[in-house]
Amino acid sequence: MKESTEPPPFGTTAVPTLSWDRSVPRNLVHRKSIAEVLLTDGHALGEGRYLLAAQWSRSHTTFRPGSGDRHDPLLVAETLRQGCLYLCQRFLGVPRESRTVIKTVGFRLDTAKEPVVGYGATDVTCRARVYDVRREEGLAWPVALSVKLQLSAGDAEFGSAEGRARILSEDDYKLLRGARAGVLPAPGEEVRRLPPTAVSASVPGGVMVARDGTGSLRVAPADLRHPLFFDHPSDHIPGMVLLEAARQAACLASGDTSGRLTGCRMTASRFTDWDPPAYVGCEPVADGWAFRVTQGGDETASGELWLADSGQ
């Protein structure tokens, strides 16, 4: 049963005041470290509309600096991910022991309006819409939904993000994953690690790809305890890792490490497991890069990236 298929419009009525004084409870955004919680507040406005507050640190160590005076664009994707989880548990009655699986994620930035990194953190306002909600008889919470965020800093709206998620009970998740449920990555064979400069990563642990013995590009995170990408154990390769691996693959394919991500969209058609090896490839399209993640010959995720010169 669907409640709506389009996000309701925002009105012009007064909205609650947001606070950026403290983070929301970390369990509501599926984080173990308080330092990795971006959301600080949230209010329901009615009719599937919400107002969220996020704060972006000026020196967030887990993200590659964008161009010296702007935040890393992947903060937009992480804000969307946390926003979806927060809305599900805080307002939509989704049990905390459930599994929220992101199916699609994407964002676009207006580089002329996005905030510059100042002396302190950047306070970001997110006008959120929940739509295309699917429910099942007997459940008080949705089993699938779409979320769209409109992001602004001060009076300037500088970007949007959108995604869809499926919500599973713990039992349904275990049934879906089968023997792979709870299985963590095992030590793999030797791969040729790439230098951070080759993929525009700030530190060696931020490299998400490697060359195997044939020269093919694998999704092979260098640091499985990376504070953002692996804040908690996972029995599959997280979507944020796949997105960053695709960006790094575009750097290698283009030979240009100065391009800055201004937008993306990714669809995960299935889980990307820790084995067999997963591969990522990129090719140029009309206005960006198309990427594809494969495993065992099957596609697990695909999408597009849009890049701009780092000075834009």
Short mmCIF file of C-alpha atoms in Angstrom, two decimals:
data_model
loop_
_atom_site.label_atom_id
_atom_site.label_comp_id
_atom_site.label_asym_id
_atom_site.label_seq_id
_atom_site.Cartn_x
_atom_site.Cartn_y
_atom_site.Cartn_z
CA MET A 1 0.00 0.00 0.00
CA LYS A 2 1.41 3.40 -0.98
CA GLU A 3 0.58 6.64 0.79
CA SER A 4 2.00 9.06 -1.78
CA THR A 5 4.14 9.03 -4.89
CA GLU A 6 5.37 12.64 -4.94
CA PRO A 7 6.95 14.79 -2.24
CA PRO A 8 4.49 17.36 -0.87
CA PRO A 9 5.47 21.01 -1.45
CA PHE A 10 6.77 23.21 1.32
CA GLY A 11 4.46 26.02 2.35
CA THR A 12 5.28 29.50 3.56
CA THR A 13 4.06 29.03 7.12
CA ALA A 14 6.38 29.62 10.07
CA VAL A 15 8.72 26.75 10.90
CA PRO A 16 10.27 25.71 14.23
CA THR A 17 13.65 27.05 15.29
CA LEU A 18 16.50 24.61 14.85
CA SER A 19 19.39 24.06 17.25
CA TRP A 20 23.00 23.29 16.37
CA ASP A 21 24.13 23.04 20.01
CA ARG A 22 24.52 19.26 20.25
CA SER A 23 24.37 16.11 18.13
CA VAL A 24 21.31 13.89 17.93
CA PRO A 25 21.69 10.49 19.65
CA ARG A 26 24.24 8.51 17.67
CA ASN A 27 22.13 5.34 17.55
CA LEU A 28 19.47 7.23 15.54
CA VAL A 29 21.93 7.68 12.66
CA HIS A 30 23.69 4.31 13.03
CA ARG A 31 26.99 5.69 14.28
CA LYS A 32 29.21 4.49 17.12
CA SER A 33 31.36 7.61 17.25
CA ILE A 34 29.82 10.92 18.33
CA ALA A 35 32.39 12.69 16.16
CA GLU A 36 30.80 11.19 13.03
CA VAL A 37 27.25 12.40 13.81
CA LEU A 38 26.33 15.30 11.52
CA LEU A 39 22.71 15.89 12.55
CA THR A 40 21.90 18.15 15.50
CA ASP A 41 18.11 18.62 15.48
CA GLY A 42 14.87 17.77 13.72
CA HIS A 43 11.19 18.78 13.65
CA ALA A 44 8.11 17.36 11.92
CA LEU A 45 6.14 19.94 9.94
CA GLY A 46 3.29 17.68 8.82
CA GLU A 47 2.27 16.12 5.51
CA GLY A 48 5.58 14.33 5.05
CA ARG A 49 7.67 17.47 5.58
CA TYR A 50 10.47 17.83 8.13
CA LEU A 51 13.16 20.30 9.09
CA LEU A 52 16.61 18.97 9.98
CA ALA A 53 19.79 20.64 11.18
CA ALA A 54 23.28 19.40 10.34
CA GLN A 55 26.70 20.78 11.18
CA TRP A 56 29.73 20.32 8.97
CA SER A 57 33.12 20.66 10.62
CA ARG A 58 35.65 22.92 8.93
CA SER A 59 38.31 20.22 9.35
CA HIS A 60 36.42 16.95 9.08
CA THR A 61 39.25 14.42 9.02
CA THR A 62 37.32 11.69 7.22
CA PHE A 63 36.71 13.65 4.02
CA ARG A 64 39.04 14.91 1.33
CA PRO A 65 39.07 18.73 1.26
CA GLY A 66 37.17 20.00 -1.73
CA SER A 67 39.15 23.01 -2.95
CA GLY A 68 40.67 24.55 0.16
CA ASP A 69 37.73 26.77 1.06
CA ARG A 70 34.76 24.43 0.61
CA HIS A 71 33.54 21.29 2.31
CA ASP A 72 34.00 17.89 0.76
CA PRO A 73 30.93 17.13 -1.40
CA LEU A 74 30.54 13.67 0.11
CA LEU A 75 29.25 15.40 3.24
CA VAL A 76 26.03 15.89 1.28
CA ALA A 77 25.65 12.14 0.72
CA GLU A 78 26.43 11.37 4.36
CA THR A 79 23.91 14.00 5.52
CA LEU A 80 21.27 12.31 3.36
CA ARG A 81 22.15 8.88 4.74
CA GLN A 82 21.95 10.07 8.35
CA GLY A 83 18.81 12.09 7.64
CA CYS A 84 16.99 9.06 6.26
CA LEU A 85 17.90 6.93 9.29
CA TYR A 86 16.95 9.71 11.71
CA LEU A 87 13.55 10.34 10.10
CA CYS A 88 12.75 6.63 10.10
CA GLN A 89 13.42 6.14 13.81
CA ARG A 90 12.59 9.55 15.25
CA PHE A 91 9.33 10.23 13.42
CA LEU A 92 8.13 7.20 11.46
CA GLY A 93 8.17 4.53 14.17
CA VAL A 94 10.80 2.29 12.61
CA PRO A 95 12.23 0.01 15.36
CA ARG A 96 15.86 0.60 16.26
CA GLU A 97 16.72 -3.05 15.70
CA SER A 98 15.54 -2.87 12.08
CA ARG A 99 17.85 -2.67 9.05
CA THR A 100 17.52 0.31 6.72
CA VAL A 101 19.05 -0.56 3.35
CA ILE A 102 19.81 2.35 1.02
CA LYS A 103 18.75 1.51 -2.54
CA THR A 104 19.49 4.80 -4.31
CA VAL A 105 21.43 7.93 -3.40
CA GLY A 106 22.25 11.10 -5.28
CA PHE A 107 22.92 14.80 -4.94
CA ARG A 108 23.65 17.97 -6.89
CA LEU A 109 25.57 21.05 -5.75
CA ASP A 110 25.32 24.66 -6.88
CA THR A 111 29.00 25.58 -6.70
CA ALA A 112 28.21 29.28 -6.89
CA LYS A 113 26.08 29.15 -3.73
CA GLU A 114 27.61 26.42 -1.55
CA PRO A 115 29.14 27.60 1.74
CA VAL A 116 32.83 28.28 2.16
CA VAL A 117 34.71 26.88 5.14
CA GLY A 118 34.88 29.64 7.73
CA TYR A 119 36.40 29.98 11.17
CA GLY A 120 33.93 27.56 12.69
CA ALA A 121 31.63 24.76 11.57
CA THR A 122 28.95 25.36 8.93
CA ASP A 123 25.34 25.16 10.11
CA VAL A 124 23.26 23.49 7.41
CA THR A 125 19.45 23.54 7.24
CA CYS A 126 17.79 20.58 5.50
CA ARG A 127 14.19 20.83 4.36
CA ALA A 128 13.21 17.18 4.10
CA ARG A 129 10.35 15.52 2.26
CA VAL A 130 9.30 11.90 2.71
CA TYR A 131 7.25 10.45 -0.15
CA ASP A 132 6.47 7.30 -2.12
CA VAL A 133 5.94 5.52 1.18
CA ARG A 134 5.12 1.82 1.05
CA ARG A 135 3.50 0.02 3.94
CA GLU A 136 2.48 -3.54 4.68
CA GLU A 137 -0.63 -4.62 6.51
CA GLY A 138 -0.01 -5.24 10.20
CA LEU A 139 3.09 -3.03 10.44
CA ALA A 140 2.99 0.39 12.08
CA TRP A 141 6.05 1.60 10.17
CA PRO A 142 6.88 1.87 6.46
CA VAL A 143 8.80 -0.83 4.63
CA ALA A 144 10.15 1.51 1.93
CA LEU A 145 10.29 5.26 1.34
CA SER A 146 12.00 8.05 -0.55
CA VAL A 147 13.60 11.12 1.02
CA LYS A 148 14.57 14.41 -0.60
CA LEU A 149 16.62 17.12 1.10
CA GLN A 150 16.99 20.76 0.09
CA LEU A 151 20.14 22.11 1.73
CA SER A 152 20.85 25.70 2.65
CA ALA A 153 23.39 27.64 4.67
CA GLY A 154 22.28 31.05 5.84
CA ASP A 155 19.84 32.34 3.23
CA ALA A 156 21.39 30.45 0.32
CA GLU A 157 20.04 27.12 -0.93
CA PHE A 158 23.08 25.39 -2.36
CA GLY A 159 22.10 21.83 -3.16
CA SER A 160 19.71 18.92 -3.00
CA ALA A 161 19.97 15.23 -2.23
CA GLU A 162 17.59 12.36 -2.79
CA GLY A 163 17.46 8.65 -2.05
CA ARG A 164 15.30 5.62 -1.46
CA ALA A 165 15.54 3.04 1.29
CA ARG A 166 14.07 -0.32 2.14
CA ILE A 167 13.38 -1.18 5.79
CA LEU A 168 13.80 -4.77 6.95
CA SER A 169 13.26 -6.48 10.27
CA GLU A 170 16.30 -8.24 11.71
CA ASP A 171 14.79 -11.62 10.80
CA ASP A 172 14.01 -10.51 7.24
CA TYR A 173 17.54 -9.17 6.86
CA LYS A 174 19.06 -12.46 8.01
CA LEU A 175 16.78 -14.37 5.65
CA LEU A 176 17.75 -12.12 2.75
CA ARG A 177 21.48 -12.32 3.46
CA GLY A 178 21.49 -16.04 4.18
CA ALA A 179 24.91 -17.46 5.00
CA ARG A 180 26.49 -14.01 4.46
CA ALA A 181 24.61 -12.40 7.35
CA GLY A 182 27.12 -11.08 9.86
CA VAL A 183 30.14 -12.25 7.86
CA LEU A 184 33.01 -9.76 8.08
CA PRO A 185 35.81 -9.35 5.51
CA ALA A 186 38.63 -11.86 5.63
CA PRO A 187 42.25 -11.08 4.73
CA GLY A 188 42.50 -11.11 0.95
CA GLU A 189 45.27 -11.69 -1.53
CA GLU A 190 47.91 -9.08 -2.18
CA VAL A 191 46.80 -6.11 -4.24
CA ARG A 192 48.74 -3.17 -5.62
CA ARG A 193 47.94 -0.20 -3.42
CA LEU A 194 47.62 3.16 -5.11
CA PRO A 195 49.13 6.33 -3.64
CA PRO A 196 46.58 8.79 -2.21
CA THR A 197 47.66 11.46 -4.68
CA ALA A 198 46.60 9.26 -7.61
CA VAL A 199 42.95 9.28 -6.46
CA SER A 200 42.82 12.64 -4.66
CA ALA A 201 42.61 11.08 -1.19
CA SER A 202 43.97 12.93 1.82
CA VAL A 203 45.58 9.91 3.55
CA PRO A 204 46.55 6.33 2.59
CA GLY A 205 43.61 4.96 4.59
CA GLY A 206 41.22 6.92 2.38
CA VAL A 207 42.13 4.93 -0.74
CA MET A 208 39.19 2.70 -1.70
CA VAL A 209 40.56 0.99 -4.83
CA ALA A 210 43.53 -1.18 -5.77
CA ARG A 211 44.96 -2.99 -8.79
CA ASP A 212 44.85 -6.76 -8.75
CA GLY A 213 47.31 -9.05 -10.53
CA THR A 214 45.66 -8.42 -13.91
CA GLY A 215 45.66 -4.64 -13.50
CA SER A 216 41.89 -4.49 -13.02
CA LEU A 217 40.55 -1.95 -10.54
CA ARG A 218 39.10 -3.53 -7.41
CA VAL A 219 37.02 -2.06 -4.64
CA ALA A 220 39.54 -2.69 -1.87
CA PRO A 221 39.47 -0.20 1.03
CA ALA A 222 42.92 0.32 2.51
CA ASP A 223 41.63 0.89 6.05
CA LEU A 224 38.78 -1.30 7.29
CA ARG A 225 38.62 0.80 10.45
CA HIS A 226 38.30 4.12 8.66
CA PRO A 227 36.38 6.42 11.07
CA LEU A 228 33.65 7.29 8.57
CA PHE A 229 33.40 4.45 6.08
CA PHE A 230 33.75 1.72 8.73
CA ASP A 231 32.45 3.32 11.91
CA HIS A 232 30.87 -0.07 12.67
CA PRO A 233 31.26 -3.62 11.28
CA SER A 234 29.37 -4.50 8.11
CA ASP A 235 28.68 -7.82 6.38
CA HIS A 236 28.77 -6.07 2.98
CA ILE A 237 30.68 -3.23 1.34
CA PRO A 238 28.87 -0.01 2.37
CA GLY A 239 27.30 2.18 -0.27
CA MET A 240 29.42 5.19 0.74
CA VAL A 241 32.53 3.09 0.01
CA LEU A 242 31.19 2.22 -3.45
CA LEU A 243 30.47 5.87 -4.19
CA GLU A 244 33.94 6.97 -3.13
CA ALA A 245 35.50 4.07 -5.06
CA ALA A 246 33.65 5.25 -8.17
CA ARG A 247 34.96 8.79 -7.69
CA GLN A 248 38.49 7.46 -7.36
CA ALA A 249 38.02 5.30 -10.46
CA ALA A 250 37.03 8.45 -12.36
CA CYS A 251 40.25 10.13 -11.19
CA LEU A 252 42.28 7.23 -12.58
CA ALA A 253 40.30 6.96 -15.81
CA SER A 254 40.61 10.67 -16.55
CA GLY A 255 44.15 11.10 -15.25
CA ASP A 256 42.88 14.25 -13.51
CA THR A 257 42.91 14.53 -9.72
CA SER A 258 41.77 18.16 -9.66
CA GLY A 259 38.14 17.48 -10.56
CA ARG A 260 35.70 18.11 -7.73
CA LEU A 261 32.50 16.09 -7.33
CA THR A 262 29.46 18.33 -7.90
CA GLY A 263 26.84 15.63 -8.18
CA CYS A 264 26.16 11.92 -8.41
CA ARG A 265 23.51 9.27 -8.50
CA MET A 266 23.93 5.61 -7.60
CA THR A 267 21.54 2.67 -7.65
CA ALA A 268 22.39 -0.52 -5.75
CA SER A 269 20.70 -3.45 -7.45
CA ARG A 270 21.98 -5.92 -4.84
CA PHE A 271 24.43 -6.16 -1.95
CA THR A 272 28.11 -5.93 -2.83
CA ASP A 273 29.72 -8.64 -0.71
CA TRP A 274 33.28 -8.89 0.57
CA ASP A 275 33.97 -11.81 -1.73
CA PRO A 276 34.42 -12.61 -4.53
CA PRO A 277 36.34 -9.46 -5.54
CA ALA A 278 34.22 -6.48 -6.63
CA TYR A 279 35.44 -4.36 -9.54
CA VAL A 280 34.65 -0.78 -10.50
CA GLY A 281 34.92 0.78 -13.92
CA CYS A 282 34.25 4.26 -15.31
CA GLU A 283 33.68 5.66 -18.77
CA PRO A 284 32.96 9.19 -19.95
CA VAL A 285 29.41 10.17 -20.88
CA ALA A 286 28.03 13.42 -22.29
CA ASP A 287 28.37 15.53 -19.15
CA GLY A 288 30.16 13.32 -16.64
CA TRP A 289 31.22 9.76 -15.88
CA ALA A 290 29.21 6.55 -15.82
CA PHE A 291 30.36 3.89 -13.39
CA ARG A 292 29.55 0.26 -12.78
CA VAL A 293 30.40 -2.09 -9.90
CA THR A 294 30.46 -5.80 -10.72
CA GLN A 295 31.00 -8.93 -8.68
CA GLY A 296 31.21 -12.45 -10.04
CA GLY A 297 30.22 -11.07 -13.44
CA ASP A 298 27.00 -9.49 -12.12
CA GLU A 299 26.31 -5.81 -11.65
CA THR A 300 25.74 -4.77 -8.03
CA ALA A 301 25.67 -0.97 -8.38
CA SER A 302 25.83 1.67 -11.09
CA GLY A 303 25.38 5.37 -11.60
CA GLU A 304 26.85 8.65 -12.79
CA LEU A 305 29.24 11.26 -11.42
CA TRP A 306 29.54 14.93 -12.33
CA LEU A 307 32.83 16.70 -11.80
CA ALA A 308 33.95 20.31 -12.06
CA ASP A 309 37.32 21.98 -12.00
CA SER A 310 38.50 22.33 -8.38
CA GLY A 311 38.44 26.09 -8.71
CA GLN A 312 34.71 26.20 -9.46
#
